[in-house]
CSV table of C-alpha atoms in Angstrom, one decimal:
chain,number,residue,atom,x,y,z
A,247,UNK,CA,0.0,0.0,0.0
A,248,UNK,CA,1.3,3.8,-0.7
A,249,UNK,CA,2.4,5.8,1.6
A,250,UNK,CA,1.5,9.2,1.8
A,251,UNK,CA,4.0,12.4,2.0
A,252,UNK,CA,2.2,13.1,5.2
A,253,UNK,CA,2.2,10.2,7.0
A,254,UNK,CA,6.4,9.7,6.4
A,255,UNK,CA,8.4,9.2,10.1
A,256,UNK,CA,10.1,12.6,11.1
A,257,UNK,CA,13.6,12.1,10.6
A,258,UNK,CA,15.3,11.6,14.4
A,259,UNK,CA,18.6,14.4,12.9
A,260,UNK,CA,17.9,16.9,10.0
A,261,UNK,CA,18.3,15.8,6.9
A,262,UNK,CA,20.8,17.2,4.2
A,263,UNK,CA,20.8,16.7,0.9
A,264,UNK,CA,24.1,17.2,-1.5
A,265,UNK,CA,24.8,17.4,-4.6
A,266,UNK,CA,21.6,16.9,-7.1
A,267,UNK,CA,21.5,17.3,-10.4
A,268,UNK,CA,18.4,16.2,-12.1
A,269,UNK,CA,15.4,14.9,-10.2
A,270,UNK,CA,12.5,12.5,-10.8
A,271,UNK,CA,9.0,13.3,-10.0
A,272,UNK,CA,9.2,11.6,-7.1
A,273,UNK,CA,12.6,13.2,-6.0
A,274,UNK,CA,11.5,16.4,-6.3
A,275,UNK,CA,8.0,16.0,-4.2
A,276,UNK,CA,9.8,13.9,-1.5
A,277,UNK,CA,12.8,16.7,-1.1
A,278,UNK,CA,10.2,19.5,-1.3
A,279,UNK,CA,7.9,17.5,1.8
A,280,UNK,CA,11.5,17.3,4.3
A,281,UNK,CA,12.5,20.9,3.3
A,282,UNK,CA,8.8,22.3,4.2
A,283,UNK,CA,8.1,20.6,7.0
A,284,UNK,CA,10.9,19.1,8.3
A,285,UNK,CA,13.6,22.1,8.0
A,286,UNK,CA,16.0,19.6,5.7
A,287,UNK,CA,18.9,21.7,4.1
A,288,UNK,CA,19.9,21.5,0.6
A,289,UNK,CA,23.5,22.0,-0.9
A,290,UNK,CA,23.7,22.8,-5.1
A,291,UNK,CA,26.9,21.4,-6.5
A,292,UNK,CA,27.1,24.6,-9.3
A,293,UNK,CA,28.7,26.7,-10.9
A,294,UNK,CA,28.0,30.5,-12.3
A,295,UNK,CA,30.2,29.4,-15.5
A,296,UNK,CA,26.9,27.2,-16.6
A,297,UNK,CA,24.6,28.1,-14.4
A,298,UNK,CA,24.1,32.1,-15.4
A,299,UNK,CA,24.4,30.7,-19.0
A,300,UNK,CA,21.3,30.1,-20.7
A,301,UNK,CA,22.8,28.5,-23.9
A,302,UNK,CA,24.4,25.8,-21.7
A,303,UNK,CA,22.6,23.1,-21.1
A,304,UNK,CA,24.6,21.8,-17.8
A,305,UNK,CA,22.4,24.3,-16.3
A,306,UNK,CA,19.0,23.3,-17.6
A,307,UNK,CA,17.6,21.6,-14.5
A,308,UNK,CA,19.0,23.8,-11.7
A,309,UNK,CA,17.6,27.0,-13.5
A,310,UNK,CA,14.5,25.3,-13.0
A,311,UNK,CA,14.5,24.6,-9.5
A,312,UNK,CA,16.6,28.2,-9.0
A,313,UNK,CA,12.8,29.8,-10.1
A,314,UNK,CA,11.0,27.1,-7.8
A,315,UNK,CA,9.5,28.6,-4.8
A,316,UNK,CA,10.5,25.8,-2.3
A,317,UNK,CA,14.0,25.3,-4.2
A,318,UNK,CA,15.0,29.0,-4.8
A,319,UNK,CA,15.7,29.8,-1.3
A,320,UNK,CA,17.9,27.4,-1.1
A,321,UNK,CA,20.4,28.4,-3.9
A,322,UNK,CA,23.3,30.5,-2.6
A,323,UNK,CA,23.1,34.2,-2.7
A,324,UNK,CA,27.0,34.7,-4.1
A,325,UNK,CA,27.8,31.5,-7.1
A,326,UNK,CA,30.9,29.8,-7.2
A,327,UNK,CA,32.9,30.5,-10.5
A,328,UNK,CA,35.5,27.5,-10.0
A,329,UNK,CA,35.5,27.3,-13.9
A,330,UNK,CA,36.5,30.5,-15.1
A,331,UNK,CA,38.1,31.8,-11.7
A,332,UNK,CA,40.9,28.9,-11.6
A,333,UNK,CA,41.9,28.8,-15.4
A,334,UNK,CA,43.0,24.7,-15.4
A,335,UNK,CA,45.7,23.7,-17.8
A,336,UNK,CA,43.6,22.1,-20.6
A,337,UNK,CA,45.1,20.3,-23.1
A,338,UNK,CA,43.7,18.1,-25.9
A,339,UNK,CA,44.7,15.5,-28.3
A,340,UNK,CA,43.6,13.9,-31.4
A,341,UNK,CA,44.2,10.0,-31.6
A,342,UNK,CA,44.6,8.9,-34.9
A,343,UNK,CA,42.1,5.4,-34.1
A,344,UNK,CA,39.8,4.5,-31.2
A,345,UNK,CA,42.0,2.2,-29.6
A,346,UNK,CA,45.5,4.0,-29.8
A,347,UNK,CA,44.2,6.4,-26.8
A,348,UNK,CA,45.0,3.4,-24.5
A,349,UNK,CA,48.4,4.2,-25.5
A,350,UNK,CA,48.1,7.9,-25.3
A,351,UNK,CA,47.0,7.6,-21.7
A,352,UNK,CA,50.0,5.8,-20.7
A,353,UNK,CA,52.1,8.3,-22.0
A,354,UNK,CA,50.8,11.2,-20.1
A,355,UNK,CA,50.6,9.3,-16.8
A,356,UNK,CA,54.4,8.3,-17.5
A,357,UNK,CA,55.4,12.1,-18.1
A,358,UNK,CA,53.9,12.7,-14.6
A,359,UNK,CA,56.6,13.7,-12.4
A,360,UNK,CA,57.9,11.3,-9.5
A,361,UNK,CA,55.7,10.7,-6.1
A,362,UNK,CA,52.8,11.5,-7.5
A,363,UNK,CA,49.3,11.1,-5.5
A,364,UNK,CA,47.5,8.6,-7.9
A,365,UNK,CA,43.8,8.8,-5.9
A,366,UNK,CA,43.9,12.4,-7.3
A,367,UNK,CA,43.7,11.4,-10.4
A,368,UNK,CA,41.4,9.9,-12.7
A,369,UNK,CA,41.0,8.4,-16.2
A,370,UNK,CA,37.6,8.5,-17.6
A,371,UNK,CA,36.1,6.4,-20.0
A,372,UNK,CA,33.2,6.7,-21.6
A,373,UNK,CA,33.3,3.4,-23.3
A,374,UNK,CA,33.9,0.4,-21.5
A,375,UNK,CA,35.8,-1.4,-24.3
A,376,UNK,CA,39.0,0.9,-23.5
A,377,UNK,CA,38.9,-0.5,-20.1
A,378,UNK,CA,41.4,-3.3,-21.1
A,379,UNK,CA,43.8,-1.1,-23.5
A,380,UNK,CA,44.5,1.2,-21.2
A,381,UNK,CA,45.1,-1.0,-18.1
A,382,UNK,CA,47.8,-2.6,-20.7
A,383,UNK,CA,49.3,0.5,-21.4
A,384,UNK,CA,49.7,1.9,-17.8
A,385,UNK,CA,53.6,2.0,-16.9
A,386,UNK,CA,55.1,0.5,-14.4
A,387,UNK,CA,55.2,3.9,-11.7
A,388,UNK,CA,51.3,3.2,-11.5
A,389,UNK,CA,51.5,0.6,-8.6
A,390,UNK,CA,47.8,0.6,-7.8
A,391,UNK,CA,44.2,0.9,-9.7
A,392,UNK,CA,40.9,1.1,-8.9
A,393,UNK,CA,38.0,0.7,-11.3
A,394,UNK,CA,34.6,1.7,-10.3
A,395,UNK,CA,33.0,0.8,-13.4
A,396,UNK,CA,31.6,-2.3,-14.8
A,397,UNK,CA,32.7,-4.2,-18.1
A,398,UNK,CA,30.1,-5.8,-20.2
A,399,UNK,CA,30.7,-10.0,-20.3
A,400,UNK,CA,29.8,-10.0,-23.8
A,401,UNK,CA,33.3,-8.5,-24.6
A,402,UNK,CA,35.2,-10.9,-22.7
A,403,UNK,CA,36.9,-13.9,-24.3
A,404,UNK,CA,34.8,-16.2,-22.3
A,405,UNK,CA,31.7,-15.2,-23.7
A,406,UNK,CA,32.6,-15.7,-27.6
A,407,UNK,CA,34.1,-18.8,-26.6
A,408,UNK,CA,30.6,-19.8,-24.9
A,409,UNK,CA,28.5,-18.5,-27.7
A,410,UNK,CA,30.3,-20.7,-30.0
A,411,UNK,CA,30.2,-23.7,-27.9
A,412,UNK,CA,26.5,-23.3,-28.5
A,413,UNK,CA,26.6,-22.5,-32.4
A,414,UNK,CA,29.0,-25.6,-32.8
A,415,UNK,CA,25.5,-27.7,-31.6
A,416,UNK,CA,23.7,-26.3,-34.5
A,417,UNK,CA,26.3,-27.4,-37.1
A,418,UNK,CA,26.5,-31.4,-35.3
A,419,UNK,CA,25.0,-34.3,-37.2
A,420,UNK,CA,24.8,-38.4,-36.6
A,421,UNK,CA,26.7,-39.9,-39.6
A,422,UNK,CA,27.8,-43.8,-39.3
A,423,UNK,CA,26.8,-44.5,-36.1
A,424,UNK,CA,28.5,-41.6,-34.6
A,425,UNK,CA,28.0,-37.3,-33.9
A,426,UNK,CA,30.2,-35.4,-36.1
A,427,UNK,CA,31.3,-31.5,-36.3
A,428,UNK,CA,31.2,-29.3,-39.6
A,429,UNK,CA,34.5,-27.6,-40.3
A,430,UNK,CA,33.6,-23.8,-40.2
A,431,UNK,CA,32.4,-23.2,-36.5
A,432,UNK,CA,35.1,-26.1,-35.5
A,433,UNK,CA,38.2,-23.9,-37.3
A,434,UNK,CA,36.7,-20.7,-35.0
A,435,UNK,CA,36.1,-22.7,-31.8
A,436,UNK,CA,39.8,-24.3,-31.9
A,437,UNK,CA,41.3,-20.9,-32.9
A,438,UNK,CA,40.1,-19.9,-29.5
A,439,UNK,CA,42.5,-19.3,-26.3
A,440,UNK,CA,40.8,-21.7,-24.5
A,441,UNK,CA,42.1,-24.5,-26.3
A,442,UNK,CA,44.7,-23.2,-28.5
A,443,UNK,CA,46.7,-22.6,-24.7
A,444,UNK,CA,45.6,-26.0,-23.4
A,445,UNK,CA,47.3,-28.4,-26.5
A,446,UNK,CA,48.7,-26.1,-29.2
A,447,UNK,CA,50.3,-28.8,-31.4
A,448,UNK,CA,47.1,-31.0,-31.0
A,449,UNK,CA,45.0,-28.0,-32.4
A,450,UNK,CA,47.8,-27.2,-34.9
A,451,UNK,CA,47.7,-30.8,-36.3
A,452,UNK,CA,44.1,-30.4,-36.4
A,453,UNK,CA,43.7,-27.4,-38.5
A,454,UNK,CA,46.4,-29.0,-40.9
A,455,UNK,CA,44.4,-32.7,-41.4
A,456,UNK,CA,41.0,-30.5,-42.0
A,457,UNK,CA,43.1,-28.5,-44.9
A,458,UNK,CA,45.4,-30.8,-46.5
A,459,UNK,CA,42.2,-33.6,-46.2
A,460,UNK,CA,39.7,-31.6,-47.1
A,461,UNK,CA,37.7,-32.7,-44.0
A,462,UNK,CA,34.2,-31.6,-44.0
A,463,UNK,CA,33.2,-32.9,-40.7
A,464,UNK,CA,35.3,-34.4,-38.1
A,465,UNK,CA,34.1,-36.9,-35.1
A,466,UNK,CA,33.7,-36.2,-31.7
A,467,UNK,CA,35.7,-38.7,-30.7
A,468,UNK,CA,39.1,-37.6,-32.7
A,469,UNK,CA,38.2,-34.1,-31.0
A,470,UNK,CA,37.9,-35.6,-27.6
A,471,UNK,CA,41.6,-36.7,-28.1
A,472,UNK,CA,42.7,-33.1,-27.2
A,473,UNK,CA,42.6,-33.6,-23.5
A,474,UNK,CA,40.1,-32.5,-20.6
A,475,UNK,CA,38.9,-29.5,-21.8
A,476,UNK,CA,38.4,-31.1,-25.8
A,477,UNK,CA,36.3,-33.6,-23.8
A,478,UNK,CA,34.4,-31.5,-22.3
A,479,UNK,CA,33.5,-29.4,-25.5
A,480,UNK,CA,32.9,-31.5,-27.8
A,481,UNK,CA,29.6,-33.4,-26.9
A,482,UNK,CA,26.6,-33.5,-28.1
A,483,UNK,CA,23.9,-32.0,-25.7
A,484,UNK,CA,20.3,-31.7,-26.1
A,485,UNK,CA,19.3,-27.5,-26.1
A,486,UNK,CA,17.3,-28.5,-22.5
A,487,UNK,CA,20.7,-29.6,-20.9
A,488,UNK,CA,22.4,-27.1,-22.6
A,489,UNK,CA,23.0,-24.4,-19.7
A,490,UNK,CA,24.5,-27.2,-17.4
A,491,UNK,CA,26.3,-28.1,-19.7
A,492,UNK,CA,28.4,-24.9,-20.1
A,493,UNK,CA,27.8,-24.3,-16.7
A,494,UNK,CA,29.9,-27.3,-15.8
A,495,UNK,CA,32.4,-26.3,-18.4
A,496,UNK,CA,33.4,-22.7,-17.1
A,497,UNK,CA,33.2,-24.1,-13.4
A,498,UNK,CA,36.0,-26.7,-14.5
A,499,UNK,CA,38.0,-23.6,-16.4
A,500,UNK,CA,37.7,-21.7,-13.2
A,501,UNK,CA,39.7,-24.6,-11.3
A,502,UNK,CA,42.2,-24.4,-13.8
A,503,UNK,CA,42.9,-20.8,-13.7
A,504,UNK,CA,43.0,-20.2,-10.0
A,505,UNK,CA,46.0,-17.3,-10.5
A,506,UNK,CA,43.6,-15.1,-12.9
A,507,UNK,CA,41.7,-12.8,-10.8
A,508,UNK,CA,39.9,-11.3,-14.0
A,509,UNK,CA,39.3,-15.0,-15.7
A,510,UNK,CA,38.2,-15.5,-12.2
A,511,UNK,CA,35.3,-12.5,-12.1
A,512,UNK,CA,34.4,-13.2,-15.2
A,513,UNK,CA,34.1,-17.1,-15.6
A,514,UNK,CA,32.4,-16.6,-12.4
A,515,UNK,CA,29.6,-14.2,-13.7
A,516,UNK,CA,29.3,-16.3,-16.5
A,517,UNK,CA,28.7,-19.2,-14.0
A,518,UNK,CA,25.9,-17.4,-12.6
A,519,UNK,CA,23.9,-16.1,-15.3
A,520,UNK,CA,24.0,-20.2,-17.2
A,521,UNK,CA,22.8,-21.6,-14.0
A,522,UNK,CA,20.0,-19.0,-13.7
A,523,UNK,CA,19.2,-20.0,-17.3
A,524,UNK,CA,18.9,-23.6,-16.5
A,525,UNK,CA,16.5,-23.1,-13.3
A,526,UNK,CA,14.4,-20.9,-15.2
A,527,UNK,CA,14.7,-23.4,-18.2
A,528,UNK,CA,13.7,-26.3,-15.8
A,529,UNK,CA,10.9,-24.9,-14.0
A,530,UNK,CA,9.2,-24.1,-17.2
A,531,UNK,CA,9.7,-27.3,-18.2
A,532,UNK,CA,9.6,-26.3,-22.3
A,533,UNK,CA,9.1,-29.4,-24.6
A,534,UNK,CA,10.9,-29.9,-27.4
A,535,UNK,CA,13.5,-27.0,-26.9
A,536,UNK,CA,14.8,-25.6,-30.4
A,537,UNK,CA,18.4,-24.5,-30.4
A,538,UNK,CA,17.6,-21.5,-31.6
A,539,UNK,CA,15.2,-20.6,-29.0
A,540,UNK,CA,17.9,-21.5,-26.2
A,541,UNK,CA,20.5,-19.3,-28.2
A,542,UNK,CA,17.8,-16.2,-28.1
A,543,UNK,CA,17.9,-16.8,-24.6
A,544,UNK,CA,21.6,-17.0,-24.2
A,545,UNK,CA,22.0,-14.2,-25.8
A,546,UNK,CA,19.8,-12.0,-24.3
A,547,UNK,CA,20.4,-13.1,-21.1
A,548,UNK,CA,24.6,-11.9,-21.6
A,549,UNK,CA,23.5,-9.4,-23.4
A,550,UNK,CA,23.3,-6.6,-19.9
A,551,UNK,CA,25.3,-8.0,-18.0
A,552,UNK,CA,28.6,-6.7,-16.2
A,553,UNK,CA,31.2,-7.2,-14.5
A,554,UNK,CA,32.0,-5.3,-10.8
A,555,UNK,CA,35.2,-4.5,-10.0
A,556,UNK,CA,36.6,-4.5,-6.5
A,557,UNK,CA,39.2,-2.0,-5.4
A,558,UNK,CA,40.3,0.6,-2.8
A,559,UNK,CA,38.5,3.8,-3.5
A,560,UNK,CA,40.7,6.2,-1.6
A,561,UNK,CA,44.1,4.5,-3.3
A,562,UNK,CA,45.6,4.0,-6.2
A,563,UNK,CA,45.1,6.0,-10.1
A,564,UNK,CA,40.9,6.0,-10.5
A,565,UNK,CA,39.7,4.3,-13.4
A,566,UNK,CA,35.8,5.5,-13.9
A,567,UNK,CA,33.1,5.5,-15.7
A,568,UNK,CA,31.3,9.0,-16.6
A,569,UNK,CA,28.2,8.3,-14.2
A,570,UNK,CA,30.0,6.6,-12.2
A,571,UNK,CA,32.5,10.0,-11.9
A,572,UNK,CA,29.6,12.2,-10.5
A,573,UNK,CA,30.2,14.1,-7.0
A,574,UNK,CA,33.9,13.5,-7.4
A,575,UNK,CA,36.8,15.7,-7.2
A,576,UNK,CA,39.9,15.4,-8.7
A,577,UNK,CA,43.2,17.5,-9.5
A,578,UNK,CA,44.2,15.6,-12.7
A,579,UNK,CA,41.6,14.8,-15.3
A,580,UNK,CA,41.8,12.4,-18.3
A,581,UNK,CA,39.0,11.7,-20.4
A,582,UNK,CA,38.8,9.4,-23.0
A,583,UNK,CA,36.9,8.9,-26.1
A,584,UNK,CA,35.7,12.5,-26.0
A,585,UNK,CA,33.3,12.1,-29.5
A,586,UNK,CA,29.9,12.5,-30.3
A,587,UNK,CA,28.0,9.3,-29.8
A,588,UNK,CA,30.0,8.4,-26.3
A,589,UNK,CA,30.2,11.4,-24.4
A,590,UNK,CA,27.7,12.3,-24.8
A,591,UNK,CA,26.0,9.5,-25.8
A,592,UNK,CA,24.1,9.2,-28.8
A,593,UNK,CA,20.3,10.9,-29.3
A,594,UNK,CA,17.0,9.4,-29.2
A,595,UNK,CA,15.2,7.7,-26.4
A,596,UNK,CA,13.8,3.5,-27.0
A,597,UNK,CA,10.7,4.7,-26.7
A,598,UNK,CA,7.0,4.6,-28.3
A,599,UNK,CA,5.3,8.2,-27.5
A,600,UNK,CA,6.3,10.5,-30.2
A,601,UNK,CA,8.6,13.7,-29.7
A,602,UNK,CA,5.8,15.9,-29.2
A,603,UNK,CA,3.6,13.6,-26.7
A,604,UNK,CA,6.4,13.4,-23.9
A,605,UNK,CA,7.1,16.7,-24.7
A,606,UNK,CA,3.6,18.0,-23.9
A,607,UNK,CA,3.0,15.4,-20.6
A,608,UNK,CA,6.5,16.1,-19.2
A,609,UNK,CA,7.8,13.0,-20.2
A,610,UNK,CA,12.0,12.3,-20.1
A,611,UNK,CA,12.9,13.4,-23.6
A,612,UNK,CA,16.2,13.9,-25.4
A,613,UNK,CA,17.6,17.7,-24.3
A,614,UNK,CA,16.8,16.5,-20.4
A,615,UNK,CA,19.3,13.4,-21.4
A,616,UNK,CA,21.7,15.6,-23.1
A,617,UNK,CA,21.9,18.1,-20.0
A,618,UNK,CA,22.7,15.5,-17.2
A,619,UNK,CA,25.2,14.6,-19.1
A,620,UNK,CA,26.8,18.3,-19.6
A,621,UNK,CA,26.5,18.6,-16.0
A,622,UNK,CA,28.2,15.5,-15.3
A,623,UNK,CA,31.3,16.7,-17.7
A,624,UNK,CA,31.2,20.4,-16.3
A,625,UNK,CA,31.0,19.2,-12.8
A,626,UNK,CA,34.3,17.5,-13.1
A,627,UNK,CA,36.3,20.7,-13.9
A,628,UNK,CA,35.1,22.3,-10.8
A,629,UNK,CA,38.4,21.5,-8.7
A,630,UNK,CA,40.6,20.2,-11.9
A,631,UNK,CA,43.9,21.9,-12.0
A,632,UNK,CA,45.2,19.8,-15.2
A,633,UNK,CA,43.0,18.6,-18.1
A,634,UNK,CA,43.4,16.1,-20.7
A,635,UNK,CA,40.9,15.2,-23.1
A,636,UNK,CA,41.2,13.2,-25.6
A,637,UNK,CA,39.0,12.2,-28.8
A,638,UNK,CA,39.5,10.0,-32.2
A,639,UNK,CA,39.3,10.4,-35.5
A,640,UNK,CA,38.3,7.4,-36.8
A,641,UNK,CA,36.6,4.4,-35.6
A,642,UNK,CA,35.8,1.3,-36.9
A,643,UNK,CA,36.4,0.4,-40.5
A,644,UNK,CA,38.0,4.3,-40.7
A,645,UNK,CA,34.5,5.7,-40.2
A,646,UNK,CA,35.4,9.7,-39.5
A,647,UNK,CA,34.2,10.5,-35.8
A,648,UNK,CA,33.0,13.8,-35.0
A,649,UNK,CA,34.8,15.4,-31.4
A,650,UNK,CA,32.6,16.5,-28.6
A,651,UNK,CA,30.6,19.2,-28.5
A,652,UNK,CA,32.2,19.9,-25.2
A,653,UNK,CA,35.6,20.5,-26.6
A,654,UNK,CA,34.4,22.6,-29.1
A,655,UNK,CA,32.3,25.0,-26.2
A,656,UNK,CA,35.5,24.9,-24.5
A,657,UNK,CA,37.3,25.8,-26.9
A,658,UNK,CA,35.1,29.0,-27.9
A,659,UNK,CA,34.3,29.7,-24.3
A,660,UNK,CA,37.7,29.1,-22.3
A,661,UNK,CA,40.3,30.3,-25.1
């Protein structure tokens, strides 16, 4: 049953509130109820630089609320101008492709001069595929690193390996008396590092018989000749059993790599998600599972999934995602993938209401989305001292990418 504004306990200390940006509906009435009648106190994390502005969309909410009759009090009388007032060092750089800013990243934290305070600064990355590069490219000084961001499963090695396993079930057929395996999705699955690591010569001799021979389809039992893991792979498993299965699989790879803390996380994610498939699988109790139904499943199942990392927060060089960033101070600021389409993200809202519709009802639309995530990148220069941003210009297949808008207000607006 819902409970009514009214009929909410009194708070036993007052109530303080720091630091909001944007809020829901619901926020906003529940803030509103402790600052009326329960004396709450509110603290704006602003700045005049956006705020007094009325081109810059950072500022789009709180000018709202600065005109709202419970909220307006509450603003400060005299606005901070940490923006404009401290003049950071900005600098910028252009990376040729996507995935050389790893590398660029590593360069500037090695220029850093010696006995440096690595909480203070922070590497930001809008996408979470960089996550990888650029803990590669770190140099040696960096002795600790914590990432408060999570990495989608479906771009680790695990997972392709996994989804494979389950296309190799498709391509399986009886012939003589025995289960065989077509030669396409075999060459992929034994290119992997899962078993290319575990017999390399076995694999080797096995790509060479399939093209030399011209073998079409291999048996499961020369496959099975690998070792454990080849035994374990190549069966032939109904699509009902099909989540134990791999479940049983990464469970055995997890034994085997006990010194890999990141195989660890994410074979152990993995583990999770396949045996919540197969519970939900059996207490459904579908007959006659198709394959492709299960690999629907599979898919969409991995397909939001990530993986937490554990670390110190108050040690070590920060490694962040943007939302993740928000409220945080830091002297030294690196962010990465500074284009349109990741920071910010891409327009348009999954949605069914047209434009106009949400527009008129006070629905989320697109400028509200675009103005959290000004804020957020404003709100990190309010106690940065040194500035690096850093964009590409091209991405995949040498697609031109188009820098931030933010670099290019900066660049107009802070010359």
């Amino acid at each position: 049953m819902a409970t009514r504004l009214e009929e909410l306990p009194k708070p036993e200390k007052q109530l303080v509130f720091v630091g909001f940006n944007a809020f829901t509906a619901a926020e906003e009435r529940l803030i509103k109820h402790y600052i009326t009648q329960h004396q709450a106190l509110i603290f704006w994390d602003i700045d005049a630089y956006y705020l007094e502005d009325r081109q810059q969309e950072a500022g789009l909410f709180l000018r709202q609320y600065r005109k709202d009759p419970v909220f307006g009090p509450t603003f400060p009388q005299v606005l901070p101008d940490h923006i404009r007032g401290k003049a950071p060092h900005i600098h910028c750089y252009a990376s040729s492709l996507k995935t050389m800013q790893a590398q660029l990243v590593g360069d500037i934290l090695a220029d850093l001069p010696e006995g440096q305070k690595w909480q203070e600064t922070v590497v930001i990355l809008p996408d979470e595929q960089l996550l990888f590069p650029v803990l590669h490219a770190l140099p040696d000084q960096v002795d600790k690193v914590n990432v408060t961001m999570g990495y989608p499963v479906k771009n680790a090695p695990i997972y392709a390996f996994l989804e494979a396993c389950v296309e190799l079930q498709g391509h399986m057929r009886e012939q003589g008396g025995e289960w065989v395996c077509y030669h396409q999705p075999l060459r992929d699955l034994l290119r992997s590092v899962y078993l290319k690591d575990a017999a390399p010569e076995f694999v080797d001799q096995l790509l060479k018989e399939m093209l030399t021979q011209n073998r079409v389809y291999l048996p499961l039992s020369r496959l099975q000749a690998g070792g454990p893991r080849f035994e374990r792979v190549f069966q032939q498993v109904e699509p009902g059993e099909l989540a134990q299965h791999l479940a049983d699989f990464v469970r055995f790879m997890a034994e085997e790599l006990q010194g890999d803390t990141f195989q660890q996380a994410y074979l152990f994610q993995c583990y999770k998600q396949l045996l919540r498939l197969d519970d939900t699988l059996r207490q459904e109790e579908i007959p006659n599972l198709e394959l492709r139904f299960f690999i629907r499943l599979f898919r969409q199942l991995f397909r939001e999934v990530k993986l937490p990392f554990d670390g110190e927060p108050l040690g070590g060089l920060q490694l962040m995602g943007v939302l993740e960033s928000r409220n945080l101070d830091f002297k030294r600021l690196i962010i990465c993938d500074l284009n349109e389409a990741s920071f910010p993200p891409s327009g348009g809202l999954n949605s069914m209401i047209p434009y106009t519709l949400r527009k008129a009802f006070r629905l989320p639309v697109q400028e509200q989305n675009d103005a959290i995530y000004a804020y957020t990148f404003y709100r990190l220069l309010h106690q940065a001292e040194e500035i690096h941003l850093i964009y590409a210009q091209q991405g995949d297949a040498g697609k031109l990418m188009e820098r931030s808008r933010y670099l290019e207000q900066l660049r107009v607006e802070l010359p």
